[in-house]
Coordinates of C-alpha atoms and ligand atoms in Angstrom, one line a residue:
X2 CA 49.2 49.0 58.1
X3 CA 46.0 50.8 58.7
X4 CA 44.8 51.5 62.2
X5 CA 41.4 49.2 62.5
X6 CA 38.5 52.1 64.0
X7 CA 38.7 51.6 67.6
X8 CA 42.2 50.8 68.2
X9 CA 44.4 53.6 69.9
X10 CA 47.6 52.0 69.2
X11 CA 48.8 52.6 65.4
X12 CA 50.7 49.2 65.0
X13 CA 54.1 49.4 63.3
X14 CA 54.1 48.6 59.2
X15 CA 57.8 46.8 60.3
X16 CA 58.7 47.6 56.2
X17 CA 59.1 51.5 56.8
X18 CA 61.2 52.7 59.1
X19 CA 61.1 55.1 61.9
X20 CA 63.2 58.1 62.4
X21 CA 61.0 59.7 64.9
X22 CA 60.5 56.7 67.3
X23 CA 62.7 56.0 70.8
X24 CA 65.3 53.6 70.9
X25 CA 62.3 52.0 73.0
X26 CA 59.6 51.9 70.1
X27 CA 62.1 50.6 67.5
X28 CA 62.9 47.4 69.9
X29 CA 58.8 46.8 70.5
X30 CA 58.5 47.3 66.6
X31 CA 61.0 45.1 65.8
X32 CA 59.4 42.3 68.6
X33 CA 56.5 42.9 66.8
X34 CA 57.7 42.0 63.6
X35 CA 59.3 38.7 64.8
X36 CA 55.4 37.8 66.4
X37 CA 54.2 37.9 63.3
X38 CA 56.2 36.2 61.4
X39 CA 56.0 33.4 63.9
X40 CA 52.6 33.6 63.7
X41 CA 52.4 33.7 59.6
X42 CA 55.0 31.0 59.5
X43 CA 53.0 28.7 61.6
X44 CA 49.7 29.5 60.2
X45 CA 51.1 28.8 57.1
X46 CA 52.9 25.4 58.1
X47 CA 50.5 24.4 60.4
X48 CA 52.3 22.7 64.2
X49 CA 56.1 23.1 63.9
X50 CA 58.6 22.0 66.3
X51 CA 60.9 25.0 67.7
X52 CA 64.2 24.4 66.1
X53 CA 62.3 23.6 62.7
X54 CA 60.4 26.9 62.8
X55 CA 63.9 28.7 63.7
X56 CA 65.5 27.1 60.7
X57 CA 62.0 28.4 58.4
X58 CA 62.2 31.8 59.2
X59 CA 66.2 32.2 60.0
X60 CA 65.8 33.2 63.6
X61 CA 67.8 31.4 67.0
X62 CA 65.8 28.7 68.9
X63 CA 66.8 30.5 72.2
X64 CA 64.5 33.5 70.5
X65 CA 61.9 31.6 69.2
X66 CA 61.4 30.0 72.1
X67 CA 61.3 33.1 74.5
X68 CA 58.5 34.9 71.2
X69 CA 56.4 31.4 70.9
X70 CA 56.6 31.6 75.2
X71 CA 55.3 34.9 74.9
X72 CA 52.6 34.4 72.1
X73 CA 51.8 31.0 74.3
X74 CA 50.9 32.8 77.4
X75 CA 49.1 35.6 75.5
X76 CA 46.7 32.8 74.3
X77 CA 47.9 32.9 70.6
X78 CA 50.1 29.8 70.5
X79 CA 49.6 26.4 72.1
X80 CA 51.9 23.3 72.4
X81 CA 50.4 20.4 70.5
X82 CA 49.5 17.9 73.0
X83 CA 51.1 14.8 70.4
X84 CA 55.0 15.2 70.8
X85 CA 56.7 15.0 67.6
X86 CA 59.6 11.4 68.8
X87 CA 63.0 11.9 67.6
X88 CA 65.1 8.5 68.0
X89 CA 67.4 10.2 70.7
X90 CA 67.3 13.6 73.1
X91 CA 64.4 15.4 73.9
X92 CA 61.0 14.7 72.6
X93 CA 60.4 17.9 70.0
X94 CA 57.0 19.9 71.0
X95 CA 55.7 21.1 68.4
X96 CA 53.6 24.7 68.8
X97 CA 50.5 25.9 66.9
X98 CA 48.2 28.6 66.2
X99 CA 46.3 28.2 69.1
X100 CA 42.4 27.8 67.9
X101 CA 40.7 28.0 71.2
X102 CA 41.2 31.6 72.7
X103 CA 40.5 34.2 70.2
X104 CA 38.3 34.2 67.2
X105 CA 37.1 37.4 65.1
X106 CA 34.0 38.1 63.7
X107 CA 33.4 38.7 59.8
X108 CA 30.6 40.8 58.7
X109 CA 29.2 40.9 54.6
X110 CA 26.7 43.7 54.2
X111 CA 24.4 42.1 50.9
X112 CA 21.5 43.1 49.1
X113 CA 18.7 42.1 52.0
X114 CA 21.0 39.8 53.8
X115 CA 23.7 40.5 56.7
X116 CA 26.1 37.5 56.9
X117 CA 27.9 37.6 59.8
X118 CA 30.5 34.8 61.5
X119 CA 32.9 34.2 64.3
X120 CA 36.1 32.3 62.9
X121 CA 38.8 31.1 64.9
X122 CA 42.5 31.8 64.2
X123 CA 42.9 29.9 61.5
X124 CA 39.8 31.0 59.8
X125 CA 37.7 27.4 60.8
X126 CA 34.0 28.9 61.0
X127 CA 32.9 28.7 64.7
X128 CA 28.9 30.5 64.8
X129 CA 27.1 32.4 62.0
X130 CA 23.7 34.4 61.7
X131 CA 22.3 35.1 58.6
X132 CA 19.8 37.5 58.7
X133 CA 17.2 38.9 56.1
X134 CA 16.5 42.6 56.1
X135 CA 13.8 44.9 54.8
X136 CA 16.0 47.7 54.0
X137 CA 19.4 48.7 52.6
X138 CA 20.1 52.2 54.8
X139 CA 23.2 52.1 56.8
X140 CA 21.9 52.7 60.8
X141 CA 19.2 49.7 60.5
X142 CA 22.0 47.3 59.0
X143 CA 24.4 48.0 61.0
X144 CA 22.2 47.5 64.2
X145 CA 20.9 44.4 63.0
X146 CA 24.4 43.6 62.6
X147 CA 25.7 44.6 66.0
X148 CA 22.7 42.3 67.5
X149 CA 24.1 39.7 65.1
X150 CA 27.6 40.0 66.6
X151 CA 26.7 39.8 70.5
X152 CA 24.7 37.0 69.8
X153 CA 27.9 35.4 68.3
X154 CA 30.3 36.2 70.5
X155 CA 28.0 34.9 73.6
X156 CA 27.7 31.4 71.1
X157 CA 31.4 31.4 70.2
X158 CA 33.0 31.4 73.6
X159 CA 36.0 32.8 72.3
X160 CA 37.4 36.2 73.4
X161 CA 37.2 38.2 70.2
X162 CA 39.4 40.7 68.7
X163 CA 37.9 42.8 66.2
X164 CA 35.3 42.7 63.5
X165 CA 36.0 42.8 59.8
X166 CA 33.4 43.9 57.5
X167 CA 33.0 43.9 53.9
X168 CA 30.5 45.0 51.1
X169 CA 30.6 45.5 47.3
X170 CA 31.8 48.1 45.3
X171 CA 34.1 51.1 46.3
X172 CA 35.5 50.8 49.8
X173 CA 38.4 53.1 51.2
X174 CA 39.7 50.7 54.0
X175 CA 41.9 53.4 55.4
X176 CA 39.1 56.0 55.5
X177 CA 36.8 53.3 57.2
X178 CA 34.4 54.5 54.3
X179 CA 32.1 53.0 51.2
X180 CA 32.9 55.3 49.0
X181 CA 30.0 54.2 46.8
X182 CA 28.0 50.8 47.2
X183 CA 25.6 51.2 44.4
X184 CA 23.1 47.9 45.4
X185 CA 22.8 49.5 48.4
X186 CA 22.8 53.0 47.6
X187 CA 25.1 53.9 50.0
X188 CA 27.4 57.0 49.3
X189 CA 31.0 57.7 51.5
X190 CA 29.0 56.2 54.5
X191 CA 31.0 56.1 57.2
X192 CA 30.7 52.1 57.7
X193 CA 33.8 51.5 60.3
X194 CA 32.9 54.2 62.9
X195 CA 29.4 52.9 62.7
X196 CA 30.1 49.5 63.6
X197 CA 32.3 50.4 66.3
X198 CA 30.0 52.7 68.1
X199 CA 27.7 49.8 68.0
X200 CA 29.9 46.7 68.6
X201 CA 32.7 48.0 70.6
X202 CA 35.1 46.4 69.0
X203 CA 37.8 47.6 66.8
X204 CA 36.7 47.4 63.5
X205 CA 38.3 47.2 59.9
X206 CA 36.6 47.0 56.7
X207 CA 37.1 46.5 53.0
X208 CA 35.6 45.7 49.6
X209 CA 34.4 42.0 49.2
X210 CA 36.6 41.4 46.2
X211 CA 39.8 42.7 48.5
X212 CA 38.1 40.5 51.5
X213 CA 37.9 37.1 49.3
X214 CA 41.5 37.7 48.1
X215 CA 42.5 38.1 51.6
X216 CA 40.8 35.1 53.0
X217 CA 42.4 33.0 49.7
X218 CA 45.9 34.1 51.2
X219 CA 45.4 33.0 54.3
X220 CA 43.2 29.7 54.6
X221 CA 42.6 29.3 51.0
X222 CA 43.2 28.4 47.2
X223 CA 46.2 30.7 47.5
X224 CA 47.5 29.7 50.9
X225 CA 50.9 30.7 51.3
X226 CA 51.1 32.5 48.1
X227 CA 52.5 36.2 48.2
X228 CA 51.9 37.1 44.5
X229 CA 48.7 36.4 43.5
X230 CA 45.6 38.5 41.8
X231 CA 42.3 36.7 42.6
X232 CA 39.9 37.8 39.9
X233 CA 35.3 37.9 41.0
X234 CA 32.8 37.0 38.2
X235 CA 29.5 37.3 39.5
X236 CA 26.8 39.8 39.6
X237 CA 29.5 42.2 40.3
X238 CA 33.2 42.4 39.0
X239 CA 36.4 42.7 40.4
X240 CA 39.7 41.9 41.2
X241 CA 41.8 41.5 44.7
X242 CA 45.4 41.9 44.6
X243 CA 47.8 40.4 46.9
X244 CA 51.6 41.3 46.3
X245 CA 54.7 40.5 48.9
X246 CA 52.2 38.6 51.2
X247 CA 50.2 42.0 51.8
X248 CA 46.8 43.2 50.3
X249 CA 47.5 46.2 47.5
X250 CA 44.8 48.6 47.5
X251 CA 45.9 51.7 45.2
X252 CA 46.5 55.6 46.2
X253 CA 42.4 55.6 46.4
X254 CA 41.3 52.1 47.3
X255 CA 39.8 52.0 44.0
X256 CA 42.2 49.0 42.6
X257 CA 40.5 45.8 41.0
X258 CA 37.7 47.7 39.9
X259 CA 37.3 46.2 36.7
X260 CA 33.5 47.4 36.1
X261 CA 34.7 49.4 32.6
X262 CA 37.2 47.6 31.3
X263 CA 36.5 47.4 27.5
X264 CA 36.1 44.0 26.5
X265 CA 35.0 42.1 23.7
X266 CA 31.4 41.8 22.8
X267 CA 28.2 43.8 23.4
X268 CA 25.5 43.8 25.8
X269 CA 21.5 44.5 25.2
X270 CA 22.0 46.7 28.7
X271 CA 23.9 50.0 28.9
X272 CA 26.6 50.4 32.1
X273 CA 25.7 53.1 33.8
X274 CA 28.7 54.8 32.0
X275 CA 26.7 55.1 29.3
X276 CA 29.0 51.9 27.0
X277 CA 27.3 48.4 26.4
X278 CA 30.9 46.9 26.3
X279 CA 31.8 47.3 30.1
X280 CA 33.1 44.1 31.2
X281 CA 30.7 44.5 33.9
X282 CA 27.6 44.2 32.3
X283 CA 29.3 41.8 29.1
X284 CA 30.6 39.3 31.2
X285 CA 28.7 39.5 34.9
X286 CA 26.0 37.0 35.7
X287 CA 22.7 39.0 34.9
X288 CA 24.3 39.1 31.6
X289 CA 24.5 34.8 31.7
X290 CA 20.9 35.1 32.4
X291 CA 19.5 37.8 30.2
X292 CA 20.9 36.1 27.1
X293 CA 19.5 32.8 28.5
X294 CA 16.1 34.6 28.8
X295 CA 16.1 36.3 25.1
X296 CA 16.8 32.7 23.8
X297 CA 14.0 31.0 25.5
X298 CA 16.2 28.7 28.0
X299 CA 14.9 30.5 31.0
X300 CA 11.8 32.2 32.1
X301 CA 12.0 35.6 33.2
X302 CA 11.6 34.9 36.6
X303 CA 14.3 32.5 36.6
X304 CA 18.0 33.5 37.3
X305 CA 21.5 32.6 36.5
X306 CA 21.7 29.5 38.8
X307 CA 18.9 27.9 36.8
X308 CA 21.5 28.1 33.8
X309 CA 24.0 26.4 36.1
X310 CA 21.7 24.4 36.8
X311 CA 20.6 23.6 32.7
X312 CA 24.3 23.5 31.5
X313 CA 24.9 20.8 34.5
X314 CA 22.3 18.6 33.4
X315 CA 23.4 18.8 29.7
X316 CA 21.5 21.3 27.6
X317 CA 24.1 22.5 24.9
X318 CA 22.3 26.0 24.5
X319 CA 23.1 26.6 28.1
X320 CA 26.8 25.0 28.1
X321 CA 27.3 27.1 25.2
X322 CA 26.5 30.4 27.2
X323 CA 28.4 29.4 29.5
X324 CA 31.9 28.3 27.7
X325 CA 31.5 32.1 25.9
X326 CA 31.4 33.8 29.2
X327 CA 34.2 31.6 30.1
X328 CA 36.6 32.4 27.1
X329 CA 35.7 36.4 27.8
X330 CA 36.9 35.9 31.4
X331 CA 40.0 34.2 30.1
X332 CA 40.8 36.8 28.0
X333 CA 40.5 39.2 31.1
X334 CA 42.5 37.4 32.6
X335 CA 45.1 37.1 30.3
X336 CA 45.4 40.7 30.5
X337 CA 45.8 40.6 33.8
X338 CA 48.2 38.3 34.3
X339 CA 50.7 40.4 31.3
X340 CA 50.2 43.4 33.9
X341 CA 50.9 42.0 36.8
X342 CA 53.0 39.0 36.3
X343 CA 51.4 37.1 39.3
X344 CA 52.3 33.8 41.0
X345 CA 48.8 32.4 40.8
X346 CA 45.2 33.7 39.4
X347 CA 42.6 32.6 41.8
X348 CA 38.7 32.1 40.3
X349 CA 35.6 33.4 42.4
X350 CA 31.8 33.9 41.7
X351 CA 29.4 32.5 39.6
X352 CA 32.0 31.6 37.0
X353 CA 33.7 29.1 39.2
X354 CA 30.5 27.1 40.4
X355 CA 31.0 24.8 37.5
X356 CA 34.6 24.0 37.4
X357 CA 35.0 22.4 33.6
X358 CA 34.6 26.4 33.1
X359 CA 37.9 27.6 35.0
X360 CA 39.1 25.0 32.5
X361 CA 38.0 26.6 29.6
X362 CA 39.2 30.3 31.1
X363 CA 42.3 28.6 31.8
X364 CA 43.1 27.3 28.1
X365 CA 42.0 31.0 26.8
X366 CA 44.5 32.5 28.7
X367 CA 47.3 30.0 28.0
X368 CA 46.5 30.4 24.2
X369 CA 46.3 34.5 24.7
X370 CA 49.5 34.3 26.6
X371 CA 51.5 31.2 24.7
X372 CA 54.4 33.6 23.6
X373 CA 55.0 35.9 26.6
X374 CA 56.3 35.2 30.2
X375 CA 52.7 35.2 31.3
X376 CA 51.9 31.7 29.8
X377 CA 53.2 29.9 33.2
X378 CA 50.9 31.8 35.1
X379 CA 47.9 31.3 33.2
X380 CA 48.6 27.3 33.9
X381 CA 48.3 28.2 37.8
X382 CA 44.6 29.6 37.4
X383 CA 42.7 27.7 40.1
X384 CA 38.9 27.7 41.2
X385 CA 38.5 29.8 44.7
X386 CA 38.4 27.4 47.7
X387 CA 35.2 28.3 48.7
X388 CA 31.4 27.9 47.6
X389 CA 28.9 31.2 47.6
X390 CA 28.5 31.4 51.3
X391 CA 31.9 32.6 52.4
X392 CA 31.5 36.4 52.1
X393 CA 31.2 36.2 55.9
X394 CA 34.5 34.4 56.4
X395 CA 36.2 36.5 53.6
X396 CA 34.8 39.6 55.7
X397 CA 36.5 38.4 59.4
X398 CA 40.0 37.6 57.0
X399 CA 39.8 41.5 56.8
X400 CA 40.4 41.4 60.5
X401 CA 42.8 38.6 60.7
X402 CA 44.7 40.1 58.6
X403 CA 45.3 42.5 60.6
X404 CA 45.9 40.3 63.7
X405 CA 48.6 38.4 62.1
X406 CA 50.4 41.8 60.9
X407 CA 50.2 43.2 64.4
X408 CA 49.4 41.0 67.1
X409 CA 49.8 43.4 69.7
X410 CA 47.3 45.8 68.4
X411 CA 45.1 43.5 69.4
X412 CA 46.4 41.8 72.4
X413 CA 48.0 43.9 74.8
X414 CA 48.4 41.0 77.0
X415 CA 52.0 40.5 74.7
X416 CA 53.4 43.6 74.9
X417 CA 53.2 42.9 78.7
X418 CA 54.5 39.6 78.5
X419 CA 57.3 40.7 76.7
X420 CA 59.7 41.3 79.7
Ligands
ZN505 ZN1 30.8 51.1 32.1

């Protein structure tokens, strides 16, 4: 995995191997490995009983219960005060994520507004500040944001372990750069090293798209899901992929940008690549509300929530906007799914807020798909699990993430508690 900005140790991937490492190294990587996938098993399953979390992830109980010991008196694990009766021998105790000792902070840089959150463990929001600001350059934000983040971590009582941060458009996560935000003008601004210089916390960032798709995977629509794309219709587009449980990013972190992706249909406004058939500026929000404007169902000061808001109370102009954008998005996503053969297509943005619309995305896809492999797919396409205010929450998955890959990155206290 990627090192997050302010961590010296570079935690072990536990997929690639080592030739290089001690006898030493290869033991504490492998430990590793198992603490996480105790960790991911029981964030997935929720409190689990020893011997029932040794038969999930084929491991003894004499080693689960020395790793789960371990993890317990680093603070990650607790026993669940409620033992689980069996009708004869020992009571079972069954462990959990424990929710109480460690949180993480998730930061969404927006157009004049800084959403930032502390979550606990499992991704439950603890404290959030939104704040409104004057300007879109990087050092001001990021201040405001660092004043945001003390005042949380003071609220949240919760020791935290890193902040994860998130913004639209092109973000190298590995480079701990935006490559190019154009809402807030930003070019290959160095966004990681600036938060950690002001935080001092490790910190590890990521697009928004790639920071939803995470937070689906772990405490979301997608929940225990390895294979999954989730696909953004809003004012911006995109697409987060999640294959074999981990986040795929592409050779320049560029993947999921679906901005020019020809699609059908024509836009009165010209991408900035110069094409009116983008899918960006076709089938985005502004788009919703520019057509709503030319035919008189909104004023021009009015937006693409007030068509939500027209289609929801009935008016058949509006509905009918709507259900087009919707069968243009299911044809997007038909494509997608023949690419990328996923488990599940999760549904975020604007084109999710009224759900009878994933419906209609979903039947276009089923009909564009009927006579491939991809039809079963396009049956699992499901709204996201959360409403327009989770960019926040999305942006601290980014971080927990990380936690759960390498837990003793982050916690030292385990390495040391390892005997
Ligand atoms: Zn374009």
């Amino acid at each position: 995995m990627k090192e997050p900005t302010g961590t010296r140790e570079v935690a072990a991937s536990g997929t690639t191997s080592h030739p290089g490492k001690s006898r030493s190294t290869q033991l504490g990587d492998i430990r590793e490995q198992n603490y996480s996938t105790i960790m991911r098993e029981l964030m997935r399953s929720g409190p689990t009983a020893r011997t029932d979390l040794a038969a999930a992830i084929r491991m003894s109980t004499g080693s689960v219960t020395r790793l789960t010991g371990a993890l317990a008196r680093a603070g990650l694990l607790t026993e669940v005060a409620e033992p689980a009766q069996r009708a004869k021998g020992r009571p079972k105790v069954p462990v959990a994520i424990d929710e109480s000792t460690y949180g993480v902070v998730g930061v969404h840089f927006g157009l004049y507004r800084v959403n930032a959150c502390v979550i606990d463990l499992r991704g439950q929001l603890v404290a959030e500040v939104h704040t409104t600001e004057r300007t879109t350059r990087l050092e001001p934000l990021v201040r405001s944001a660092a004043r945001s983040v003390r005042k949380l971590v003071d609220e949240s009582g919760l020791t935290i372990l890193g902040v994860g941060a998130s913004t639209g458009g092109w973000v190298d996560s590995s480079a701990g750069r935006v490559q190019s935000q154009p809402v807030l003008g930003w070019q290959r601004a160095p966004l990681a090293t600036a938060l950690h210089q002001a935080t001092g916390l490790p910190v590890l960032i990521d697009s928004q798209v790639r920071a939803l798709a995470l937070a689906e995977h772990w405490f979301g629509a997608a929940a225990g899901v390895d294979n999954f794309i989730h696909l953004f219709v809003g004012n911006v587009v995109g697409a987060g992929f999640v294959f074999n449980g981990a986040p795929y990013r592409g050779a320049h972190s560029a993947a999921g940008g679906l901005d020019h992706l020809p699609v059908a249909g024509r836009s009165s406004e010209t991408c900035v690549c110069g094409s009116r058939n983008c899918f960006v500026v076709v089938g985005g929000d502004l788009e919703v509300a520019r057509r709503a404007r030319a035919a008189g169902l909104i004023s021009a000061e009015q937006e693409v929530y007030d068509v939500f808001r027209l289609a929801g109370s009935g008016d058949p102009r509006a509905r009918r906007l709507l259900q087009d954008r919707a069968a243009l998005v299911g044809k997007v996503t038909a494509t997608l799914i023949e690419i990328l053969d996923p488990e599940l297509v999760v549904i975020g943005g604007g084109i999710s807020a009224p759900v009878d619309h994933v419906a209609i995305l979903r039947d276009t896809a089923v009909q564009e798909l009927a006579a491939g492999r991809g039809g079963d797919a396009a049956t699992r396409i499901l709204p996201s699990a959360f409403g327009p205010h989770a960019l926040g929450i999305a942006a601290g998955a980014v971080i927990l993430d990380a936690v759960y890959r390498s837990p003793e990155t982050f916690v030292p206290a385990l390495t040391a508690n390892a005997g």
